C-alpha cells in the first residue's frame, strides 16, 4: 500500500507569498501583485482570478492593463531607454551583476514560485533559475567584444514570452538586452509566472535596471507592445497562430524582431542498433511533461526496427515519475524526484485527453497509457491538470497530434519504409527548432541530416536551446527574424554597421550563422 503523502514543510503557497511580501514589499500586496512602469510599482489593472495547476488552489492572478495604460507604460519606457543607453558599459555591467547576486540570494523562493505557478518539479524549477543567472553572468563577463562597433537600439525591447521558462528564457533575455544598452518591457504570460516575474523584476529595478512589467491580454496590448513606434525590437516566444500575427505587424512596420514559434520536433530511427543509449535518454525527453519548445513528441521509426524500438522505449517510459511536486512522506523529507507534475492548467489537460481519445477513435493505436494510480498525490487533492504519459502509433492525418506539437506528455510514432518517407515525416510541420537522427552509420547521418528542416540536428542525442555561446533559431515556420544565443543575442538587440544583415529567417532573406 502506498504511503499517505503530505506537503513539505514551508512550501505552501501562503508560505511563498509571505516571503514575497517580506522580500519585495514594494511589488506585492496582501491580495495582488503590482505592475511596474514609469520606474514605479503601480496598483492598476483588473486582477483576474488564477489557480495553481499543482492542486487547483487560488494563487495570484495577473493585473491586466488596458491598451491606453500600456501605451503610457511604453512611452515611459522610451524615456528610460534614452537615459540608459548613454550609461557607461561598466555601470550597466555593475547593475546587472548586482541583480544576478540578488536573484541568487532568493533562488529558492523564485523556484518555489515556479512550482506553484507553472507546475515545475523542484529540480527543474531550480534549473530554470540557475540557467538564467549563470547564462547572464556569461554575458556580463564577456560583453565588450560583443558590443564592439555596435550601439543600443532607438527604443526599448518588448518581450512577449510563453509561460514555461520565465527565468531562463524571459528574465535571461531581458537582462542581456539591458546589459547591451536597452530599456526592457515584458508582458507577463497569461497562463502563469506572474509572481516569479514580479519578484525578479523587483530585484532588478532596485539595482536601477530600466525594466517595465505589465499584464494584459495579447490582443488588447498588441498595439502598444508590438506596433507602437517607440518599440525598438519585439521578442516573442509562443505559438504559431499568435506569432503569425506578430510577424505580420513587425514586418509591415519594418521593426527589428525575434519570433520563436513552435514546431514538431522529431526523432528519427534508421539502421540503428544502440538501444541501450535510447532507453537511457527516453525519460529525460519527458522533463516537464514535454512542455518545452525543444521537446521531442514524435518518433519516426524504420518499420523493420519497430519491435526493437518498442523493446527499448516501453520499459523506459514506464519508469516515469509523475505527481504533486511538493508531496513527501514526511514533512522534512527532501523534495520528490519527479519527471513532471501537472500541465499548465486543467483546460490544457482536457484538450490533450480529448485529442488522444479522438486520435484513437480515428485509428491511432495506443501503445502505452499510464494510470493515475502510478502517480504521487496528496489525499483528496485536485488532479484536473495532470495528464499521464501516453504513446500512440500512427495518429490519423486529421488529428492535431499528427502535425502539431502537443505541448504535453504525449508521444506519437510514425513508421516509414524509405529514406524519402523518413525525411517527409520528420519535416511534417514545415520547420522545427531541433531534431535528432539515430543511425549507426555516420555517413548516413551526414547525408540525411542536411535535409531535416530543423535549426539543430543531433546524431543520436537530443539538442537543446543551449546556453551562453550556443546559437539558437529555427527553420521554416518555427522562427521569424533574428537568431539568438551567444553574440547573436547581443547583435539582435543592437545596431551595427549600415546595411548589416543579421543572421536569421526574414521574409526577404535567410542567413544561417
Short mmCIF file of C-alpha atoms in Angstrom, two decimals:
data_model
loop_
_atom_site.label_atom_id
_atom_site.label_comp_id
_atom_site.label_asym_id
_atom_site.label_seq_id
_atom_site.Cartn_x
_atom_site.Cartn_y
_atom_site.Cartn_z
CA UNK A 1 0.00 0.00 0.00
CA UNK A 2 1.38 3.42 -0.98
CA UNK A 3 2.19 5.77 1.93
CA UNK A 4 0.00 8.78 2.61
CA UNK A 5 1.76 11.92 1.40
CA UNK A 6 1.87 15.38 2.91
CA UNK A 7 3.09 18.84 1.85
CA UNK A 8 6.77 19.55 2.52
CA UNK A 9 7.31 21.96 5.40
CA UNK A 10 7.48 25.63 4.44
CA UNK A 11 6.44 25.15 0.81
CA UNK A 12 2.76 26.10 0.80
CA UNK A 13 1.55 28.94 -1.39
CA UNK A 14 0.80 31.14 1.67
CA UNK A 15 4.37 30.48 2.86
CA UNK A 16 5.73 31.58 -0.52
CA UNK A 17 3.50 34.66 -0.59
CA UNK A 18 4.58 35.77 2.90
CA UNK A 19 8.19 35.51 1.78
CA UNK A 20 7.44 37.65 -1.30
CA UNK A 21 5.86 40.33 0.89
CA UNK A 22 8.94 40.33 3.09
CA UNK A 23 11.49 40.39 0.25
CA UNK A 24 9.78 42.89 -2.08
CA UNK A 25 7.02 44.78 -0.26
CA UNK A 26 7.08 47.46 -2.96
CA UNK A 27 5.83 44.96 -5.58
CA UNK A 28 3.43 42.77 -3.62
CA UNK A 29 0.27 43.47 -1.67
CA UNK A 30 -1.66 41.09 0.57
CA UNK A 31 -4.05 40.25 -2.26
CA UNK A 32 -2.22 41.03 -5.52
CA UNK A 33 0.96 41.85 -7.41
CA UNK A 34 1.54 45.25 -9.00
CA UNK A 35 2.54 46.35 -12.47
CA UNK A 36 5.91 48.08 -12.90
CA UNK A 37 6.09 51.04 -15.25
CA UNK A 38 7.39 54.60 -15.27
CA UNK A 39 10.00 53.47 -12.70
CA UNK A 40 7.29 52.78 -10.11
CA UNK A 41 5.07 49.96 -8.93
CA UNK A 42 1.51 50.77 -9.95
CA UNK A 43 -1.63 49.44 -8.29
CA UNK A 44 -3.58 49.42 -11.54
CA UNK A 45 -5.10 46.82 -13.80
CA UNK A 46 -8.00 44.46 -13.29
CA UNK A 47 -6.84 41.40 -11.35
CA UNK A 48 -8.08 38.13 -12.78
CA UNK A 49 -8.52 35.08 -10.59
CA UNK A 50 -5.98 32.31 -11.03
CA UNK A 51 -5.40 28.83 -9.70
CA UNK A 52 -2.31 26.69 -9.37
CA UNK A 53 -2.02 23.77 -11.79
CA UNK A 54 -0.49 21.82 -8.90
CA UNK A 55 -3.73 21.40 -6.94
CA UNK A 56 -6.31 23.88 -8.25
CA UNK A 57 -5.90 26.22 -5.25
CA UNK A 58 -6.11 30.02 -5.68
CA UNK A 59 -2.88 31.91 -6.42
CA UNK A 60 -2.04 35.43 -7.62
CA UNK A 61 -3.57 36.43 -10.94
CA UNK A 62 -2.23 38.96 -13.45
CA UNK A 63 -3.34 42.61 -13.00
CA UNK A 64 -4.42 43.26 -16.58
CA UNK A 65 -3.94 46.72 -18.02
CA UNK A 66 -5.95 48.27 -20.82
CA UNK A 67 -4.34 49.36 -24.07
CA UNK A 68 -4.23 53.04 -23.18
CA UNK A 69 -2.34 52.46 -19.94
CA UNK A 70 0.00 50.05 -21.69
CA UNK A 71 0.89 52.73 -24.23
CA UNK A 72 1.67 55.16 -21.40
CA UNK A 73 3.97 52.49 -20.00
CA UNK A 74 5.71 52.15 -23.36
CA UNK A 75 6.21 55.91 -23.61
CA UNK A 76 7.72 55.95 -20.12
CA UNK A 77 9.99 53.05 -21.12
CA UNK A 78 11.25 55.10 -24.06
CA UNK A 79 12.28 57.86 -21.66
CA UNK A 80 14.12 55.27 -19.57
CA UNK A 81 15.76 53.90 -22.70
CA UNK A 82 17.09 57.28 -23.79
CA UNK A 83 18.79 57.73 -20.43
CA UNK A 84 20.03 54.15 -20.02
CA UNK A 85 21.61 53.83 -23.46
CA UNK A 86 24.11 56.57 -22.58
CA UNK A 87 25.12 54.98 -19.29
CA UNK A 88 28.72 53.69 -19.46
CA UNK A 89 29.00 49.96 -20.04
CA UNK A 90 30.83 49.44 -16.73
CA UNK A 91 27.89 50.95 -14.85
CA UNK A 92 25.39 48.80 -16.74
CA UNK A 93 27.53 45.75 -16.09
CA UNK A 94 27.73 46.51 -12.34
CA UNK A 95 23.96 46.88 -12.06
CA UNK A 96 23.23 43.68 -13.94
CA UNK A 97 25.81 41.81 -11.84
CA UNK A 98 24.18 43.12 -8.66
CA UNK A 99 20.82 41.92 -9.95
CA UNK A 100 22.26 38.45 -10.52
CA UNK A 101 23.56 38.39 -6.95
CA UNK A 102 20.09 39.28 -5.68
CA UNK A 103 18.47 36.59 -7.83
CA UNK A 104 20.95 34.05 -6.50
CA UNK A 105 20.18 35.09 -2.92
CA UNK A 106 16.48 34.41 -3.48
CA UNK A 107 16.92 31.36 -5.71
CA UNK A 108 14.82 29.09 -3.50
CA UNK A 109 11.85 31.45 -3.40
CA UNK A 110 11.92 32.04 -7.16
CA UNK A 111 11.97 28.27 -7.71
CA UNK A 112 9.11 27.70 -5.26
CA UNK A 113 7.00 30.27 -7.11
CA UNK A 114 7.67 28.41 -10.36
CA UNK A 115 6.47 25.18 -8.75
CA UNK A 116 3.14 26.69 -7.72
CA UNK A 117 2.55 28.92 -10.75
CA UNK A 118 3.54 26.63 -13.63
CA UNK A 119 3.85 23.21 -12.01
CA UNK A 120 7.58 22.62 -12.41
CA UNK A 121 9.14 19.90 -10.25
CA UNK A 122 11.67 21.31 -7.80
CA UNK A 123 14.73 20.11 -9.71
CA UNK A 124 13.58 21.74 -12.93
CA UNK A 125 12.40 24.92 -11.19
CA UNK A 126 15.84 25.39 -9.66
CA UNK A 127 17.45 24.68 -13.01
CA UNK A 128 15.32 27.39 -14.64
CA UNK A 129 16.54 29.95 -12.09
CA UNK A 130 20.16 28.79 -12.30
CA UNK A 131 20.25 28.88 -16.10
CA UNK A 132 19.06 32.49 -16.04
CA UNK A 133 21.70 33.55 -13.52
CA UNK A 134 24.60 31.58 -14.98
CA UNK A 135 23.68 32.47 -18.55
CA UNK A 136 23.60 36.22 -17.91
CA UNK A 137 26.87 36.04 -15.92
CA UNK A 138 28.50 34.68 -19.07
CA UNK A 139 27.45 37.84 -20.91
CA UNK A 140 28.50 40.10 -18.03
CA UNK A 141 31.98 38.59 -18.15
CA UNK A 142 32.41 38.79 -21.92
CA UNK A 143 30.20 41.59 -23.22
CA UNK A 144 32.88 44.01 -24.50
CA UNK A 145 33.81 42.27 -27.77
CA UNK A 146 30.13 41.56 -28.46
CA UNK A 147 29.37 45.30 -28.32
CA UNK A 148 32.39 46.46 -30.31
CA UNK A 149 31.18 48.78 -33.07
CA UNK A 150 27.56 48.44 -32.00
CA UNK A 151 25.03 50.73 -30.33
CA UNK A 152 21.73 50.25 -28.48
CA UNK A 153 18.51 50.34 -30.46
CA UNK A 154 16.45 53.50 -30.85
CA UNK A 155 13.76 52.23 -28.48
CA UNK A 156 13.14 49.63 -25.78
CA UNK A 157 12.86 45.90 -26.41
CA UNK A 158 9.36 44.48 -25.95
CA UNK A 159 9.28 40.88 -24.67
CA UNK A 160 6.22 38.68 -25.07
CA UNK A 161 7.04 35.16 -23.92
CA UNK A 162 5.28 31.91 -23.12
CA UNK A 163 4.83 30.76 -19.54
CA UNK A 164 7.10 27.69 -19.49
CA UNK A 165 10.51 29.30 -18.86
CA UNK A 166 10.01 32.65 -17.06
CA UNK A 167 13.56 32.81 -15.76
CA UNK A 168 15.92 31.03 -18.17
CA UNK A 169 14.26 32.47 -21.30
CA UNK A 170 12.43 35.68 -20.38
CA UNK A 171 14.45 37.14 -17.47
CA UNK A 172 17.67 35.96 -19.13
CA UNK A 173 16.79 37.80 -22.35
CA UNK A 174 15.70 40.96 -20.51
CA UNK A 175 18.93 41.26 -18.54
CA UNK A 176 21.12 40.71 -21.60
CA UNK A 177 19.07 43.27 -23.52
CA UNK A 178 19.58 45.75 -20.68
CA UNK A 179 23.30 44.97 -20.49
CA UNK A 180 23.50 45.81 -24.21
CA UNK A 181 22.07 49.27 -23.51
CA UNK A 182 18.31 48.90 -23.92
CA UNK A 183 15.38 49.52 -21.62
CA UNK A 184 13.23 46.40 -21.48
CA UNK A 185 9.50 45.73 -21.36
CA UNK A 186 7.92 42.37 -20.53
CA UNK A 187 4.34 41.21 -20.64
CA UNK A 188 3.60 38.57 -18.03
CA UNK A 189 2.38 35.34 -19.67
CA UNK A 190 -1.37 34.92 -19.33
CA UNK A 191 -1.12 31.32 -18.15
CA UNK A 192 1.34 31.65 -15.26
CA UNK A 193 4.51 33.03 -13.75
CA UNK A 194 3.34 36.48 -12.68
CA UNK A 195 4.63 36.28 -9.07
CA UNK A 196 8.02 34.86 -10.08
CA UNK A 197 8.49 37.55 -12.73
CA UNK A 198 7.32 40.25 -10.33
CA UNK A 199 9.90 39.22 -7.75
CA UNK A 200 12.68 39.02 -10.37
CA UNK A 201 11.77 42.44 -11.77
CA UNK A 202 11.59 43.94 -8.28
CA UNK A 203 15.16 42.78 -7.61
CA UNK A 204 16.29 44.19 -10.97
CA UNK A 205 14.51 47.52 -10.50
CA UNK A 206 16.20 48.01 -7.13
CA UNK A 207 19.55 47.92 -8.92
CA UNK A 208 18.41 50.56 -11.39
CA UNK A 209 17.71 48.28 -14.36
CA UNK A 210 15.16 50.03 -16.64
CA UNK A 211 12.53 47.30 -16.62
CA UNK A 212 8.80 47.54 -17.28
CA UNK A 213 6.48 44.66 -16.34
CA UNK A 214 2.84 44.72 -17.38
CA UNK A 215 -0.03 42.26 -17.62
CA UNK A 216 -2.90 42.08 -20.05
CA UNK A 217 -4.41 40.27 -22.99
CA UNK A 218 -2.21 39.97 -26.06
CA UNK A 219 -4.93 41.32 -28.31
CA UNK A 220 -5.53 44.41 -26.19
CA UNK A 221 -1.87 45.22 -25.58
CA UNK A 222 -0.58 44.39 -29.06
CA UNK A 223 -1.00 47.94 -30.32
CA UNK A 224 1.31 49.17 -27.56
CA UNK A 225 3.77 46.30 -27.15
CA UNK A 226 4.15 45.35 -30.83
CA UNK A 227 3.05 48.19 -33.08
CA UNK A 228 3.97 51.30 -31.07
CA UNK A 229 6.63 53.39 -32.85
CA UNK A 230 8.52 53.72 -29.57
CA UNK A 231 9.37 49.99 -29.59
CA UNK A 232 12.86 49.22 -30.92
CA UNK A 233 12.53 45.43 -31.12
CA UNK A 234 9.88 42.78 -30.45
CA UNK A 235 10.99 39.49 -28.91
CA UNK A 236 8.27 36.83 -28.95
CA UNK A 237 8.16 33.21 -27.77
CA UNK A 238 4.93 31.29 -28.32
CA UNK A 239 2.63 29.51 -30.72
CA UNK A 240 2.41 29.87 -34.48
CA UNK A 241 -1.03 31.46 -34.62
CA UNK A 242 -0.13 34.36 -32.33
CA UNK A 243 3.36 34.50 -33.77
CA UNK A 244 2.00 34.89 -37.28
CA UNK A 245 0.01 37.96 -36.24
CA UNK A 246 3.06 39.46 -34.56
CA UNK A 247 5.21 38.64 -37.61
CA UNK A 248 2.78 40.42 -39.92
CA UNK A 249 2.78 43.52 -37.72
CA UNK A 250 6.55 43.83 -37.31
CA UNK A 251 7.21 43.08 -40.97
CA UNK A 252 4.75 45.73 -42.08
CA UNK A 253 6.43 48.23 -39.75
CA UNK A 254 9.99 47.20 -40.63
CA UNK A 255 10.67 46.65 -36.93
CA UNK A 256 13.54 44.54 -35.52
CA UNK A 257 12.14 41.22 -34.29
CA UNK A 258 12.95 37.82 -32.78
CA UNK A 259 9.98 35.45 -33.04
CA UNK A 260 10.44 31.92 -31.71
CA UNK A 261 7.47 29.75 -32.65
CA UNK A 262 6.52 26.15 -32.16
CA UNK A 263 7.36 23.25 -34.46
CA UNK A 264 7.03 19.48 -34.34
CA UNK A 265 10.50 18.36 -33.23
CA UNK A 266 11.13 14.80 -34.42
CA UNK A 267 13.47 11.91 -33.59
CA UNK A 268 14.25 9.59 -36.48
CA UNK A 269 15.39 5.96 -36.14
CA UNK A 270 17.10 4.48 -39.22
CA UNK A 271 19.50 1.49 -39.45
CA UNK A 272 20.13 1.76 -35.71
CA UNK A 273 21.14 -0.74 -33.01
CA UNK A 274 22.36 1.15 -29.90
CA UNK A 275 19.12 0.56 -28.00
CA UNK A 276 20.62 0.90 -24.50
CA UNK A 277 21.53 4.50 -25.28
CA UNK A 278 17.99 5.23 -26.46
CA UNK A 279 16.46 3.61 -23.37
CA UNK A 280 18.58 5.82 -21.13
CA UNK A 281 17.53 9.05 -22.84
CA UNK A 282 13.75 8.43 -23.12
CA UNK A 283 12.83 9.53 -19.54
CA UNK A 284 14.85 12.74 -19.95
CA UNK A 285 12.80 13.63 -23.02
CA UNK A 286 9.73 13.81 -20.74
CA UNK A 287 11.19 16.50 -18.47
CA UNK A 288 8.46 18.98 -17.50
CA UNK A 289 5.90 16.86 -19.32
CA UNK A 290 7.33 17.85 -22.72
CA UNK A 291 6.13 21.43 -22.15
CA UNK A 292 9.29 22.74 -23.81
CA UNK A 293 10.00 24.28 -27.17
CA UNK A 294 12.76 21.70 -27.66
CA UNK A 295 10.73 18.64 -26.60
CA UNK A 296 10.61 15.60 -28.90
CA UNK A 297 6.98 14.41 -29.18
CA UNK A 298 7.37 12.48 -32.47
CA UNK A 299 9.42 9.38 -33.25
CA UNK A 300 9.81 8.38 -36.89
CA UNK A 301 10.86 4.73 -36.92
CA UNK A 302 12.05 2.43 -39.70
CA UNK A 303 9.37 -0.25 -39.89
CA UNK A 304 11.62 -3.29 -39.63
CA UNK A 305 13.16 -1.83 -36.42
CA UNK A 306 9.81 -1.23 -34.73
CA UNK A 307 9.93 -4.29 -32.48
CA UNK A 308 13.45 -3.43 -31.26
CA UNK A 309 12.42 0.21 -30.78
CA UNK A 310 9.45 -0.81 -28.61
CA UNK A 311 11.64 -3.13 -26.54
CA UNK A 312 13.89 -0.13 -25.78
CA UNK A 313 11.17 2.52 -25.47
CA UNK A 314 8.40 0.93 -23.38
CA UNK A 315 10.47 -0.08 -20.33
CA UNK A 316 11.86 3.45 -20.18
CA UNK A 317 8.53 5.26 -20.44
CA UNK A 318 7.11 3.02 -17.71
CA UNK A 319 9.66 4.42 -15.25
CA UNK A 320 8.34 8.00 -15.45
CA UNK A 321 7.54 9.61 -12.10
CA UNK A 322 4.55 11.94 -12.04
CA UNK A 323 2.82 13.76 -9.22
CA UNK A 324 2.48 16.74 -6.89
CA UNK A 325 5.88 18.49 -6.95
CA UNK A 326 5.86 19.17 -3.19
CA UNK A 327 4.31 15.95 -1.84
CA UNK A 328 6.54 13.97 0.56
CA UNK A 329 6.13 11.12 3.02
CA UNK A 330 7.50 13.10 5.98
CA UNK A 331 7.27 16.89 6.15
CA UNK A 332 11.04 17.36 6.30
CA UNK A 333 11.90 14.86 3.57
CA UNK A 334 13.84 16.10 0.52
CA UNK A 335 11.82 17.34 -2.44
CA UNK A 336 10.44 14.44 -4.50
CA UNK A 337 12.34 13.39 -7.61
CA UNK A 338 9.78 13.70 -10.42
CA UNK A 339 9.96 13.81 -14.19
CA UNK A 340 6.96 16.11 -14.32
CA UNK A 341 3.93 17.33 -12.44
CA UNK A 342 0.81 18.92 -13.94
CA UNK A 343 0.48 20.51 -17.34
CA UNK A 344 -0.13 24.25 -17.27
CA UNK A 345 -3.85 24.10 -16.47
CA UNK A 346 -6.91 21.89 -16.40
CA UNK A 347 -8.12 23.19 -19.77
CA UNK A 348 -4.87 22.07 -21.43
CA UNK A 349 -5.14 18.69 -19.72
CA UNK A 350 -8.66 18.22 -21.07
CA UNK A 351 -7.54 19.29 -24.55
CA UNK A 352 -4.78 16.68 -24.54
CA UNK A 353 -7.07 13.91 -23.26
CA UNK A 354 -9.67 14.80 -25.89
CA UNK A 355 -7.05 14.79 -28.67
CA UNK A 356 -5.78 11.38 -27.58
CA UNK A 357 -9.30 9.93 -27.39
CA UNK A 358 -10.20 11.34 -30.80
CA UNK A 359 -6.99 10.04 -32.38
CA UNK A 360 -7.64 6.54 -31.04
CA UNK A 361 -11.24 6.66 -32.23
CA UNK A 362 -9.96 7.50 -35.72
CA UNK A 363 -7.41 4.72 -35.86
CA UNK A 364 -4.34 5.53 -33.75
CA UNK A 365 -3.04 2.56 -31.78
CA UNK A 366 -2.39 3.16 -28.05
CA UNK A 367 0.96 1.59 -27.17
CA UNK A 368 1.26 2.96 -23.65
CA UNK A 369 -1.15 4.70 -21.29
CA UNK A 370 -0.09 5.26 -17.67
CA UNK A 371 -2.77 5.49 -14.99
CA UNK A 372 -3.19 7.94 -12.08
CA UNK A 373 -2.64 5.00 -9.72
CA UNK A 374 1.06 5.29 -10.51
CA UNK A 375 1.24 9.00 -9.57
CA UNK A 376 2.12 10.69 -6.25
CA UNK A 377 -0.73 12.87 -4.99
CA UNK A 378 -1.86 14.34 -1.69
CA UNK A 379 -5.04 12.85 -0.25
CA UNK A 380 -8.07 14.39 -1.95
CA UNK A 381 -6.14 16.95 -3.99
CA UNK A 382 -7.46 18.36 -7.26
CA UNK A 383 -5.72 16.48 -10.11
CA UNK A 384 -7.56 18.06 -13.07
CA UNK A 385 -4.34 19.46 -14.59
CA UNK A 386 -2.43 16.16 -14.57
CA UNK A 387 -2.01 14.07 -17.72
CA UNK A 388 -0.40 10.65 -17.52
CA UNK A 389 2.12 9.66 -20.24
CA UNK A 390 0.57 8.39 -23.47
CA UNK A 391 2.15 6.89 -26.59
CA UNK A 392 0.21 6.47 -29.84
CA UNK A 393 1.15 4.72 -33.05
CA UNK A 394 0.20 6.33 -36.36
CA UNK A 395 -2.09 9.23 -35.35
CA UNK A 396 -4.50 9.93 -38.23
CA UNK A 397 -3.74 12.85 -40.51
CA UNK A 398 -6.95 14.52 -39.33
CA UNK A 399 -5.63 14.69 -35.75
CA UNK A 400 -3.69 17.69 -34.38
CA UNK A 401 -1.32 15.10 -32.92
CA UNK A 402 -0.26 14.22 -36.47
CA UNK A 403 1.13 17.61 -37.44
CA UNK A 404 1.35 19.89 -34.38
CA UNK A 405 3.30 19.99 -31.15
CA UNK A 406 1.03 18.70 -28.33
CA UNK A 407 2.95 20.53 -25.56
CA UNK A 408 2.25 17.73 -23.12
CA UNK A 409 3.35 14.17 -22.24
CA UNK A 410 2.02 12.61 -25.44
CA UNK A 411 4.36 10.77 -27.80
CA UNK A 412 3.41 9.72 -31.31
CA UNK A 413 5.18 7.20 -33.51
CA UNK A 414 5.12 7.04 -37.29
CA UNK A 415 6.52 4.07 -39.23
CA UNK A 416 8.36 4.52 -42.54
CA UNK A 417 9.98 2.25 -45.13
CA UNK A 418 12.19 4.53 -47.20
CA UNK A 419 14.58 7.41 -46.60
CA UNK A 420 12.23 9.70 -48.51
CA UNK A 421 9.38 8.78 -46.16
CA UNK A 422 11.68 9.29 -43.17
CA UNK A 423 12.54 12.83 -44.24
CA UNK A 424 8.95 13.69 -45.14
CA UNK A 425 7.73 12.53 -41.73
CA UNK A 426 10.50 14.37 -39.90
CA UNK A 427 9.59 17.57 -41.77
CA UNK A 428 5.85 17.32 -41.13
CA UNK A 429 5.49 20.77 -39.55
CA UNK A 430 7.38 22.88 -42.11
CA UNK A 431 10.28 23.67 -39.87
CA UNK A 432 11.35 22.91 -36.33
CA UNK A 433 13.77 24.10 -33.69
CA UNK A 434 15.52 20.78 -33.07
CA UNK A 435 15.60 17.24 -34.44
CA UNK A 436 17.65 14.09 -33.93
CA UNK A 437 18.54 11.19 -36.21
CA UNK A 438 19.70 7.93 -34.63
CA UNK A 439 21.65 5.84 -37.12
CA UNK A 440 24.72 3.63 -36.71
CA UNK A 441 26.34 4.89 -39.89
CA UNK A 442 27.88 8.36 -39.71
CA UNK A 443 27.86 8.65 -43.50
CA UNK A 444 24.10 8.07 -43.49
CA UNK A 445 23.66 10.80 -40.87
CA UNK A 446 25.83 13.23 -42.83
CA UNK A 447 23.81 12.55 -45.98
CA UNK A 448 20.33 12.84 -44.44
CA UNK A 449 20.76 15.49 -41.73
CA UNK A 450 21.01 18.48 -44.13
CA UNK A 451 17.53 17.62 -45.44
CA UNK A 452 15.93 17.77 -41.99
CA UNK A 453 14.35 21.20 -41.58
CA UNK A 454 15.47 21.95 -38.04
CA UNK A 455 17.91 24.56 -36.77
CA UNK A 456 19.80 21.99 -34.71
CA UNK A 457 20.06 18.30 -35.64
CA UNK A 458 21.59 15.80 -33.22
CA UNK A 459 23.23 12.49 -34.09
CA UNK A 460 21.67 10.02 -31.67
CA UNK A 461 21.42 12.64 -28.91
CA UNK A 462 18.89 15.36 -28.10
CA UNK A 463 19.57 19.01 -28.88
CA UNK A 464 18.54 21.84 -26.59
CA UNK A 465 18.02 25.56 -26.72
CA UNK A 466 21.50 25.94 -25.31
CA UNK A 467 23.21 28.42 -23.05
CA UNK A 468 25.93 31.02 -23.28
CA UNK A 469 27.86 30.67 -26.56
CA UNK A 470 25.41 28.24 -28.20
CA UNK A 471 23.33 29.74 -31.00
CA UNK A 472 19.60 29.19 -31.37
CA UNK A 473 16.96 29.66 -34.03
CA UNK A 474 14.51 27.77 -36.19
CA UNK A 475 13.84 26.90 -39.80
CA UNK A 476 10.65 27.22 -41.79
CA UNK A 477 7.62 28.43 -39.87
CA UNK A 478 9.25 27.78 -36.49
CA UNK A 479 11.15 31.09 -36.46
CA UNK A 480 10.89 34.61 -37.80
CA UNK A 481 13.52 37.30 -37.50
CA UNK A 482 16.99 37.35 -35.97
CA UNK A 483 18.60 34.26 -34.49
CA UNK A 484 19.86 34.44 -30.91
CA UNK A 485 22.29 32.79 -28.49
CA UNK A 486 25.91 33.74 -27.92
CA UNK A 487 26.87 37.03 -29.54
CA UNK A 488 23.84 36.77 -31.85
CA UNK A 489 21.55 37.69 -28.92
CA UNK A 490 23.50 40.91 -28.47
CA UNK A 491 23.56 41.61 -32.22
CA UNK A 492 19.79 41.09 -32.38
CA UNK A 493 19.17 43.96 -29.92
CA UNK A 494 21.85 46.42 -31.06
CA UNK A 495 22.62 48.40 -34.20
CA UNK A 496 25.70 47.56 -36.25
CA UNK A 497 27.17 48.95 -39.44
CA UNK A 498 24.89 50.48 -42.07
CA UNK A 499 23.33 47.80 -44.24
CA UNK A 500 24.13 44.98 -41.82
CA UNK A 501 22.28 41.69 -42.50
CA UNK A 502 21.65 39.85 -39.25
CA UNK A 503 21.69 36.04 -39.27
CA UNK A 504 18.07 34.99 -39.16
CA UNK A 505 14.95 33.95 -41.03
CA UNK A 506 13.44 37.05 -42.63
CA UNK A 507 10.83 37.48 -45.38
CA UNK A 508 13.45 38.87 -47.76
CA UNK A 509 16.33 36.53 -46.88
CA UNK A 510 17.53 33.66 -44.72
CA UNK A 511 21.07 33.84 -43.38
CA UNK A 512 22.43 30.99 -41.29
CA UNK A 513 25.24 31.76 -38.80
#
